[in-house]
XYZ file of C-alpha atoms in Angstrom:
665
model
C -86.655 31.065 18.027
C -85.077 30.535 14.667
C -87.170 27.595 13.731
C -87.143 27.011 17.407
C -83.653 28.374 17.886
C -82.063 25.379 16.448
C -80.281 24.270 13.285
C -77.798 21.760 12.051
C -74.372 22.067 10.428
C -72.074 20.946 7.771
C -71.642 18.146 5.398
C -69.144 18.311 2.571
C -70.035 18.014 -1.065
C -68.103 15.289 -2.674
C -67.031 14.632 -6.241
C -66.485 11.334 -7.962
C -62.847 10.592 -8.660
C -61.872 9.692 -12.176
C -60.374 6.258 -12.405
C -57.588 5.284 -14.653
C -58.195 3.086 -17.680
C -55.539 0.675 -18.789
C -55.398 -1.803 -21.583
C -53.103 -4.743 -22.191
C -52.578 -6.126 -25.673
C -51.382 -9.709 -26.214
C -50.531 -11.467 -29.391
C -51.854 -14.937 -30.056
C -49.426 -17.195 -31.860
C -51.309 -20.502 -31.790
C -51.376 -21.909 -35.302
C -51.976 -18.527 -37.087
C -49.857 -17.698 -40.097
C -47.904 -14.450 -40.322
C -50.341 -12.795 -42.742
C -53.215 -13.296 -40.350
C -51.060 -12.037 -37.501
C -50.281 -8.816 -39.393
C -53.937 -8.428 -40.333
C -55.091 -8.866 -36.758
C -52.366 -6.524 -35.555
C -53.516 -3.817 -37.959
C -57.125 -4.194 -36.870
C -56.017 -4.152 -33.243
C -54.144 -0.875 -33.727
C -57.239 0.743 -35.166
C -59.390 -0.502 -32.292
C -56.865 0.619 -29.665
C -56.734 4.061 -31.276
C -60.521 4.381 -31.174
C -60.647 3.238 -27.540
C -57.963 5.761 -26.525
C -59.856 8.542 -28.307
C -63.069 7.618 -26.499
C -61.242 7.535 -23.161
C -59.775 10.993 -23.755
C -63.215 12.410 -24.608
C -64.880 10.783 -21.617
C -62.123 11.850 -19.232
C -62.142 15.452 -20.443
C -65.915 15.523 -19.984
C -65.570 14.368 -16.393
C -62.794 16.849 -15.741
C -64.924 19.667 -17.101
C -67.928 18.797 -14.957
C -65.798 18.324 -11.871
C -64.138 21.694 -12.372
C -67.527 23.367 -11.986
C -68.066 21.827 -8.592
C -64.533 22.731 -7.563
C -64.898 26.366 -8.586
C -65.303 27.461 -4.940
C -62.269 26.261 -2.961
C -62.940 25.168 0.589
C -61.501 27.218 3.416
C -60.354 25.999 6.798
C -63.061 26.162 9.440
C -60.545 27.458 11.998
C -58.737 30.659 11.041
C -56.905 32.926 13.448
C -56.921 36.180 11.518
C -58.877 37.527 8.598
C -57.118 39.457 5.863
C -58.045 42.973 4.867
C -61.142 43.454 2.747
C -59.125 43.555 -0.465
C -57.196 40.449 0.526
C -60.476 38.697 1.341
C -61.533 39.263 -2.239
C -58.414 37.667 -3.742
C -59.274 34.364 -5.318
C -56.727 31.951 -3.866
C -53.733 31.411 -1.628
C -51.311 28.526 -1.944
C -53.268 26.645 0.713
C -56.502 27.154 -1.199
C -54.863 25.881 -4.377
C -53.815 22.754 -2.546
C -57.335 22.294 -1.168
C -58.840 22.934 -4.564
C -56.675 20.240 -6.105
C -57.834 17.610 -3.658
C -60.710 15.496 -4.976
C -63.889 15.806 -2.957
C -66.222 12.920 -2.298
C -69.752 12.818 -3.572
C -72.757 12.016 -1.422
C -74.905 11.092 -4.422
C -74.146 7.388 -3.953
C -75.416 7.649 -0.383
C -78.641 9.252 -1.591
C -79.023 6.517 -4.202
C -78.591 3.896 -1.466
C -81.357 5.592 0.534
C -83.621 5.511 -2.488
C -82.872 1.825 -3.124
C -83.295 0.747 0.503
C -86.654 -0.896 1.050
C -89.106 0.064 3.773
C -88.271 3.138 5.823
C -84.928 4.915 5.929
C -84.068 7.126 8.898
C -81.168 9.480 8.256
C -79.646 11.742 10.875
C -76.872 14.262 11.262
C -75.519 16.290 14.143
C -72.114 17.881 13.733
C -72.831 20.997 15.789
C -72.157 20.154 19.442
C -71.569 21.959 22.726
C -71.062 20.961 26.329
C -73.807 21.527 28.919
C -72.673 20.156 32.270
C -72.415 16.387 31.933
C -74.264 16.401 28.613
C -72.971 16.648 25.074
C -75.600 18.767 23.342
C -76.099 18.254 19.608
C -78.192 20.105 17.058
C -79.684 17.045 15.405
C -81.727 16.725 12.237
C -83.661 13.570 11.406
C -85.075 12.636 8.027
C -87.619 9.870 7.366
C -87.889 8.485 3.823
C -90.775 6.204 2.871
C -89.607 3.525 0.437
C -92.480 1.207 1.309
C -95.339 0.357 -1.017
C -97.886 2.561 0.734
C -98.259 6.096 2.004
C -98.128 6.629 5.773
C -101.015 8.633 7.246
C -99.659 9.030 10.777
C -96.320 7.998 12.192
C -94.457 7.265 15.398
C -90.671 7.058 15.249
C -88.838 5.213 18.024
C -85.074 5.717 18.259
C -82.653 3.939 20.559
C -79.913 6.441 21.359
C -76.799 5.668 23.332
C -76.774 7.385 26.768
C -79.752 9.624 25.997
C -80.238 12.320 28.633
C -82.558 15.032 27.216
C -84.247 16.238 24.060
C -86.172 19.322 22.924
C -87.462 19.150 19.381
C -89.637 20.681 16.719
C -91.886 19.533 13.857
C -93.205 16.748 16.098
C -93.862 15.667 19.699
C -90.733 14.395 21.473
C -90.681 12.111 24.529
C -87.731 10.417 26.220
C -87.629 7.342 28.444
C -84.265 5.845 29.275
C -82.342 5.558 26.009
C -85.514 5.618 23.946
C -86.628 8.740 22.068
C -90.177 8.646 20.683
C -91.273 11.205 18.103
C -94.830 11.454 16.839
C -95.897 13.585 13.906
C -97.362 17.059 14.095
C -100.732 17.620 12.448
C -99.162 19.145 9.340
C -96.553 16.419 8.604
C -98.373 13.202 9.499
C -98.541 11.937 5.922
C -95.434 10.555 4.254
C -96.245 9.796 0.657
C -94.771 6.791 -1.116
C -91.244 7.887 -2.006
C -91.660 11.038 0.074
C -89.818 12.250 3.136
C -90.250 14.484 6.173
C -87.683 16.007 8.495
C -87.716 16.942 12.166
C -85.072 18.467 14.389
C -84.041 18.710 18.010
C -81.402 19.754 20.488
C -80.457 16.454 22.055
C -78.316 15.756 25.126
C -76.283 12.545 25.417
C -73.537 11.189 27.649
C -71.394 10.199 24.658
C -71.066 11.312 21.069
C -74.450 11.067 19.340
C -75.123 7.493 18.244
C -78.482 6.192 16.987
C -78.383 2.434 17.508
C -81.736 1.502 15.960
C -85.007 2.925 14.673
C -88.583 1.783 14.238
C -91.379 3.563 12.411
C -94.878 2.440 13.393
C -93.297 -0.681 14.865
C -91.309 -1.619 11.753
C -87.510 -1.727 11.730
C -85.852 1.040 9.720
C -82.569 1.347 7.903
C -80.478 3.907 9.838
C -78.061 6.170 7.956
C -75.728 8.737 9.490
C -74.843 11.667 7.256
C -76.901 13.737 4.844
C -80.497 13.894 6.045
C -83.599 13.696 3.890
C -85.453 17.027 3.758
C -89.166 17.749 3.483
C -90.241 16.401 0.110
C -93.661 15.108 0.801
C -96.294 17.410 -0.557
C -97.670 15.951 -3.747
C -94.381 16.746 -5.447
C -94.542 13.562 -7.451
C -96.810 15.654 -9.645
C -94.518 18.669 -9.819
C -93.469 17.736 -13.327
C -97.068 18.018 -14.425
C -96.691 21.704 -15.132
C -100.011 23.240 -15.988
C -98.563 26.712 -16.276
C -96.602 27.559 -19.415
C -93.306 29.465 -19.458
C -95.149 32.337 -21.109
C -97.565 32.429 -18.192
C -94.634 32.474 -15.768
C -93.162 35.522 -17.457
C -96.502 37.280 -17.103
C -96.910 36.165 -13.485
C -93.507 37.612 -12.596
C -94.232 41.029 -14.091
C -94.385 43.653 -11.364
C -97.536 45.615 -10.815
C -97.942 48.869 -12.710
C -99.275 50.463 -9.517
C -95.820 50.492 -7.952
C -93.538 53.475 -8.217
C -90.007 52.211 -8.269
C -87.313 53.712 -6.048
C -89.450 55.948 -3.829
C -89.522 53.677 -0.772
C -85.868 53.519 0.300
C -85.306 54.316 3.975
C -82.482 55.869 5.988
C -81.752 56.603 9.638
C -81.173 59.626 11.806
C -80.148 58.958 15.382
C -82.506 56.280 16.676
C -85.184 56.886 14.034
C -85.857 55.307 10.635
C -87.051 57.831 8.051
C -88.495 57.773 4.539
C -87.397 59.921 1.572
C -89.336 62.893 3.009
C -87.791 62.427 6.483
C -91.078 61.082 7.837
C -90.427 58.715 10.716
C -91.621 55.177 10.045
C -92.288 52.165 12.246
C -91.327 48.745 10.892
C -93.746 46.234 12.426
C -93.193 42.960 10.631
C -93.273 39.194 10.947
C -90.935 36.255 10.254
C -91.827 33.452 7.851
C -89.175 30.748 7.522
C -88.606 27.886 5.081
C -85.986 29.091 2.615
C -83.373 28.068 5.158
C -84.733 24.614 6.033
C -84.548 22.643 2.789
C -88.133 23.368 1.812
C -86.589 25.920 -0.596
C -89.676 28.060 -0.283
C -91.867 29.026 2.670
C -92.809 26.280 5.114
C -96.540 25.712 5.301
C -97.248 25.781 1.591
C -97.923 22.064 1.947
C -101.257 23.135 3.470
C -101.802 26.636 2.135
C -101.636 28.925 -0.877
C -98.831 31.411 -1.346
C -101.069 34.125 -2.792
C -103.646 34.039 -0.005
C -100.996 33.721 2.720
C -99.132 36.836 1.572
C -102.400 38.738 1.304
C -103.453 37.601 4.789
C -100.201 38.887 6.299
C -100.781 42.290 4.695
C -104.471 42.358 5.636
C -103.526 41.647 9.260
C -101.334 44.739 9.296
C -97.744 43.502 9.233
C -95.807 45.826 6.933
C -92.657 43.732 6.370
C -91.748 40.051 6.127
C -88.355 38.925 7.389
C -87.375 35.935 5.233
C -84.829 33.519 6.746
C -82.729 32.037 3.945
C -79.430 30.180 3.617
C -76.301 31.489 1.923
C -75.995 28.091 0.260
C -79.357 28.404 -1.492
C -78.606 31.928 -2.726
C -75.297 30.751 -4.171
C -77.014 27.813 -5.854
C -79.362 30.266 -7.531
C -76.383 32.411 -8.507
C -74.801 29.345 -10.144
C -77.972 28.550 -12.088
C -78.983 25.679 -9.808
C -82.547 25.602 -8.530
C -83.190 23.078 -5.726
C -86.768 21.876 -5.827
C -89.267 23.897 -3.852
C -91.498 21.638 -1.756
C -95.127 22.683 -1.642
C -98.616 21.391 -2.378
C -98.772 21.803 -6.128
C -102.523 21.190 -6.159
C -103.018 24.305 -4.010
C -100.356 26.349 -5.815
C -100.773 25.413 -9.455
C -99.270 28.658 -10.750
C -95.946 27.688 -9.143
C -95.655 24.396 -10.995
C -93.754 25.811 -13.966
C -91.471 27.920 -11.766
C -88.120 26.997 -10.331
C -87.371 27.894 -6.707
C -85.808 31.248 -7.617
C -88.810 32.192 -9.736
C -91.102 31.271 -6.842
C -89.132 33.655 -4.610
C -89.467 36.405 -7.208
C -93.174 35.680 -7.536
C -93.395 36.147 -3.773
C -91.674 39.537 -4.142
C -94.278 40.504 -6.724
C -97.129 39.412 -4.432
C -95.599 41.332 -1.529
C -95.384 44.483 -3.631
C -98.976 44.115 -4.817
C -100.100 43.974 -1.191
C -98.007 46.928 -0.002
C -95.549 44.699 1.882
C -91.799 45.108 2.173
C -89.261 42.292 2.498
C -86.043 41.767 4.462
C -83.945 38.704 3.576
C -82.092 37.304 6.572
C -79.019 35.103 6.122
C -80.301 32.667 8.695
C -77.667 30.003 8.171
C -74.651 29.272 6.026
C -75.985 25.916 4.889
C -79.502 24.916 3.955
C -80.573 23.044 7.031
C -83.445 23.193 9.511
C -80.834 23.243 12.297
C -78.424 25.565 10.493
C -78.996 28.454 12.883
C -77.429 26.465 15.743
C -74.075 26.798 13.968
C -72.111 29.512 15.761
C -70.685 31.428 12.843
C -71.518 32.599 9.323
C -69.354 29.997 7.629
C -68.742 26.256 7.757
C -66.382 23.796 6.083
C -68.861 23.652 3.212
C -69.898 27.326 2.927
C -66.820 29.520 3.229
C -66.521 33.157 4.282
C -66.155 34.082 0.618
C -69.308 32.119 -0.165
C -71.130 34.029 2.587
C -70.013 37.384 1.177
C -70.837 36.272 -2.356
C -74.399 35.337 -1.408
C -75.025 38.799 0.020
C -73.448 40.542 -2.943
C -75.401 38.504 -5.476
C -78.813 39.027 -3.918
C -78.098 42.738 -3.289
C -77.078 43.233 -6.900
C -79.962 41.237 -8.368
C -82.627 43.257 -6.536
C -80.924 46.657 -6.447
C -83.732 48.108 -8.584
C -86.543 46.564 -6.556
C -87.455 48.548 -3.448
C -89.701 45.736 -2.242
C -86.513 44.547 -0.540
C -85.629 47.490 1.697
C -83.209 45.847 4.153
C -80.827 42.935 4.701
C -80.222 41.151 7.998
C -76.568 40.189 7.542
C -76.569 37.083 9.726
C -78.925 35.462 12.170
C -77.706 35.014 15.746
C -73.909 34.764 15.712
C -73.013 33.060 18.982
C -70.635 30.841 20.907
C -69.440 30.280 24.455
C -66.088 31.113 26.108
C -64.793 27.541 25.984
C -65.318 27.375 22.210
C -62.416 29.704 21.453
C -62.068 30.590 17.782
C -65.352 28.850 17.011
C -67.313 31.425 19.031
C -68.437 34.797 17.675
C -66.623 37.737 19.278
C -66.863 41.539 19.046
C -63.703 43.648 19.213
C -61.410 45.765 17.021
C -59.467 42.845 15.520
C -59.610 41.259 12.085
C -59.989 37.794 13.549
C -62.061 35.449 11.420
C -64.601 35.021 14.222
C -64.931 38.760 14.924
C -68.531 39.492 14.004
C -68.021 43.248 14.245
C -65.323 43.171 11.542
C -67.187 40.687 9.344
C -70.450 42.644 9.637
C -68.714 45.847 8.521
C -67.098 44.017 5.617
C -70.371 42.357 4.569
C -72.318 45.613 4.878
C -69.869 47.454 2.646
C -70.121 44.732 0.022
C -73.927 44.924 0.061
C -73.971 48.713 -0.060
C -71.498 48.724 -2.942
C -74.172 46.873 -4.927
C -77.154 48.780 -3.533
C -76.424 51.870 -1.415
C -80.137 52.352 -0.666
C -80.922 49.403 1.618
C -80.909 49.308 5.410
C -78.362 47.034 7.077
C -79.379 45.030 10.149
C -76.522 43.982 12.441
C -77.340 41.518 15.196
C -75.379 40.991 18.392
C -73.530 37.938 19.666
C -73.874 35.783 22.808
C -70.974 36.744 25.123
C -69.048 39.917 25.908
C -66.139 40.329 28.345
C -66.875 41.973 31.677
C -63.413 43.540 31.476
C -62.822 44.337 27.829
C -59.395 45.868 28.527
C -57.989 42.747 30.169
C -59.837 40.239 28.004
C -60.229 41.995 24.656
C -58.989 38.898 22.810
C -61.551 36.662 24.555
C -58.707 34.409 25.711
C -60.401 33.591 29.007
C -62.402 30.365 28.938
C -64.008 31.167 32.288
C -67.738 31.896 31.932
C -67.578 34.168 34.978
C -65.539 36.640 32.924
C -68.405 37.283 30.477
C -71.863 38.757 30.175
C -74.272 36.345 28.487
C -77.438 37.024 26.533
C -79.637 35.374 23.912
C -77.915 34.370 20.671
C -77.733 37.581 18.655
C -78.928 39.599 21.657
C -75.645 40.822 23.139
C -74.811 44.243 21.698
C -72.701 45.488 24.602
C -69.788 45.730 22.182
C -71.405 48.667 20.384
C -70.472 50.837 23.372
C -66.757 50.086 22.928
C -66.549 49.194 19.231
C -69.495 50.628 17.263
C -70.139 49.474 13.705
C -68.546 51.906 11.238
C -70.136 52.078 7.781
C -68.438 55.317 6.812
C -70.541 57.394 4.447
C -73.350 54.830 4.786
C -73.709 55.181 8.553
C -77.301 56.332 8.036
C -78.142 52.828 6.783
C -77.265 51.058 10.032
C -79.839 49.437 12.333
C -78.910 47.210 15.275
C -81.096 44.119 15.592
C -81.133 42.138 18.868
C -83.244 39.028 19.530
C -85.079 38.405 22.791
C -87.206 35.540 24.125
C -89.098 34.387 27.169
C -88.603 31.635 29.767
C -90.342 28.921 27.731
C -87.464 29.081 25.270
C -84.804 29.073 27.996
C -84.852 29.848 31.715
C -82.402 32.752 31.749
C -81.169 34.128 35.118
C -83.259 37.288 34.757
C -86.448 35.194 34.828
C -85.800 33.902 38.316
C -88.346 34.917 40.944
C -91.074 37.468 40.305
C -89.480 39.389 37.457
C -91.021 42.674 36.314
C -90.681 45.158 33.473
C -88.214 47.153 35.566
C -86.164 44.097 36.494
C -85.985 42.959 32.859
C -84.816 46.416 31.831
C -82.185 46.448 34.573
C -81.008 42.836 34.327
C -81.117 42.334 30.555
C -82.484 44.852 28.076
C -80.791 48.141 28.931
C -77.147 47.112 29.070
C -77.393 44.567 26.276
C -79.088 46.738 23.657
C -81.722 49.269 24.767
C -79.011 51.826 25.615
C -78.440 52.108 21.851
C -81.905 53.610 21.435
C -81.782 55.630 24.658
C -78.468 57.240 23.726
C -79.618 57.996 20.171
C -76.780 55.904 18.709
C -78.877 54.130 16.065
C -82.343 52.639 15.592
C -83.203 49.213 16.936
C -85.202 46.461 15.250
C -85.948 43.463 17.437
C -85.603 40.791 14.783
C -87.191 37.996 16.801
C -89.514 37.969 19.800
C -92.584 35.870 20.478
C -93.829 32.675 22.038
C -96.783 30.813 23.450
C -99.701 32.674 25.003
C -99.324 30.793 28.288
C -97.385 31.319 31.478
C -94.577 31.655 32.237
C -94.120 33.130 28.765
C -97.106 35.489 28.678
C -95.755 37.773 31.394
C -92.508 38.276 29.490
C -94.435 38.811 26.217
C -96.526 41.507 27.864
C -93.473 43.345 29.180
C -91.743 43.136 25.788
C -94.845 44.470 24.051
C -94.871 47.432 26.464
C -91.240 48.244 25.660
C -91.947 48.102 21.926
C -95.153 50.141 22.161
C -93.897 52.853 24.517
C -90.718 53.439 22.504
C -91.919 52.604 18.987
C -89.143 50.048 18.675
C -89.091 48.443 15.226
C -89.656 44.697 15.300
C -90.406 41.528 13.345
C -92.476 39.065 15.364
C -91.459 35.383 15.523
C -93.331 34.013 13.715
C -96.003 33.317 11.099
C -95.162 29.588 10.969
C -97.237 27.069 12.879
C -94.226 24.708 12.957
C -92.026 26.737 15.287
C -91.732 24.227 18.099
C -90.739 26.462 21.000
C -92.888 29.496 20.140
C -95.823 28.420 17.983
C -97.033 30.715 15.221
C -99.619 33.281 14.255
C -101.396 30.600 12.234
C -102.548 27.159 13.293
C -101.410 23.866 11.804
C -103.323 24.372 8.566
C -101.259 27.557 7.977
C -104.494 29.279 7.055
C -106.474 29.729 10.291
C -105.095 32.538 12.411
C -104.584 32.201 16.154
C -106.854 35.111 16.997
C -105.740 35.373 20.628
C -102.090 35.726 19.681
C -102.859 38.029 16.770
C -104.922 40.385 18.937
C -102.010 40.498 21.368
C -99.483 41.422 18.669
C -101.890 43.771 16.894
C -101.316 46.366 19.627
C -97.770 46.914 18.338
C -98.568 47.092 14.628
C -98.312 50.567 13.111
C -101.803 52.054 12.893
C -103.304 55.486 12.351
C -107.012 56.159 12.805
C -107.736 52.446 12.875
C -105.887 51.746 9.609
C -102.632 49.837 9.273
C -99.722 51.837 7.856
C -97.556 50.337 5.145
C -94.054 51.253 4.011
C -94.968 51.766 0.355
C -95.782 55.293 -0.799
C -98.023 54.188 -3.680
C -99.666 50.890 -2.691
C -101.752 50.607 0.517
C -101.036 47.810 2.974
C -103.580 45.062 2.295
C -107.325 45.690 2.401
C -107.220 47.431 5.762
C -104.258 49.739 5.388
C -102.999 52.991 3.943
C -99.916 54.068 2.030
C -96.934 55.733 3.641
C -97.787 58.866 1.674
C -101.075 59.202 3.561
C -99.575 58.457 6.965
C -98.730 61.286 9.349
C -95.653 59.519 10.669
C -94.652 58.955 14.281
């Protein structure tokens, strides 16, 4: 599921406060004649004047730099009602002005401490919590930084955690015994270079608030830090400054292929079908590839593989679109001219070494276009964090609602003339449970800040104002009232009053409150997510479940009715898992639903490092899992044994055809 259906949450950016400078002048009268006193006094006045001038310059410089970081005022994380769209766009209220005037703290000193600490530093964070029976569940991220004198080839991390009860993790093997959590590396992240770092994540259950009491790596005591976690930065990036590609080469590398015809690939909808410019029905059969949301700041797996060959392999295997999970925070950093370092193996990807992270993304878009692939960015999380998708809503204390809207507007505007990007998934898996109140995503006709239906309409209109040609994917939520008339405000905290489904998979609200995009209604696609019992043992998996029972107990009332009733097209944004029981039975039934009804979908996922589903490639991110691929291949769009792309001019990979040559569904 979203990097294993898990993410982490917020930490605030902090700014250094500017201290005051004071000076005291004293006169010395010990055996100095008046002439010398006047002379010294004159010199002192000159010196004091110079010092004051320097202080003014230095202070104004600090004020100027701090004003840049304060340019986006923080919003409260709990809001009862959202203003109208126009009011949302206003820059500040009195409360915001007060917040903006408050100095924020800076976490740079903490990072410097981590760098200075000798040996191994284990950092962890876990602000996103929820109750599960007697357990406090936390979306936890753990970073390991190697400040020792030698690289680590394989590692075992042992954590002592207060009242540990359970743990399910990713990017490693997790085992619990008493209060001890042991994590061993996966094949792809076993090496931690000198000065490098790796990160892992988990959903952890404890009897008290998460508290890591001690840590050992390969038997050696570690420094434990709570707060900002170290991200993956471990893939020969010490050499990233050795840029073998010139800026002139980068400009040439980013030039789009002359084979492409711009603007002829935009899609629209009619009833439950997606159509091209000639009203030919198309079938989006894509794949997910995450990393831009995790802190890697590019695709995960490039520590073992090449970007160019990976993109080509996806096209050659017949997937016609790549859904790209990305954070709103990263997009806004790009918009502000900040380019967090992309972490990849620079020996394998030499052409990327002169590119910043935004240029690498745009190089990916060029490669996708050259291979006949289309792209759908997915705002997977507000903040850049491998556990960011576990956050219920589309905003946090650090990334505000306005920041979320801004990210979508900026990326839509930047690529409005590039029909490689043909759709936007507005937000991955809004969710939340009844007892979480205003912190849970709801779906009704209000303007409440946590009303996903209202926010999705607002976000869609902002995107379409920048580019009216793209498709808009709207996911569901987690809960929906069984009696919407009596509980339309979601005031009941009783779970028995709600229907539950997978995060993002509950679209029952469309029946009562459909998304309204006005004149752009033919750009709307609903996008549920669905998983099998290895991800979570849902009630509909009890006993000997069948295709018919899944349809009756889950699919139909949650989202399939939208296709059946010709309301709008569906695109199942995430489905997938291990090719073993009990998951394989569910996978087979889901494949049948997709195949029989030509439901659009993006398979989860390409990545080998998806802990609760596995990937289409093995740990080297190059070798394909042929058994899983052959299974998924049955629901890739094909005609006469050739894969069908969504580009009218460029065929899909080496084994595909253009949309112009396809007959259509």
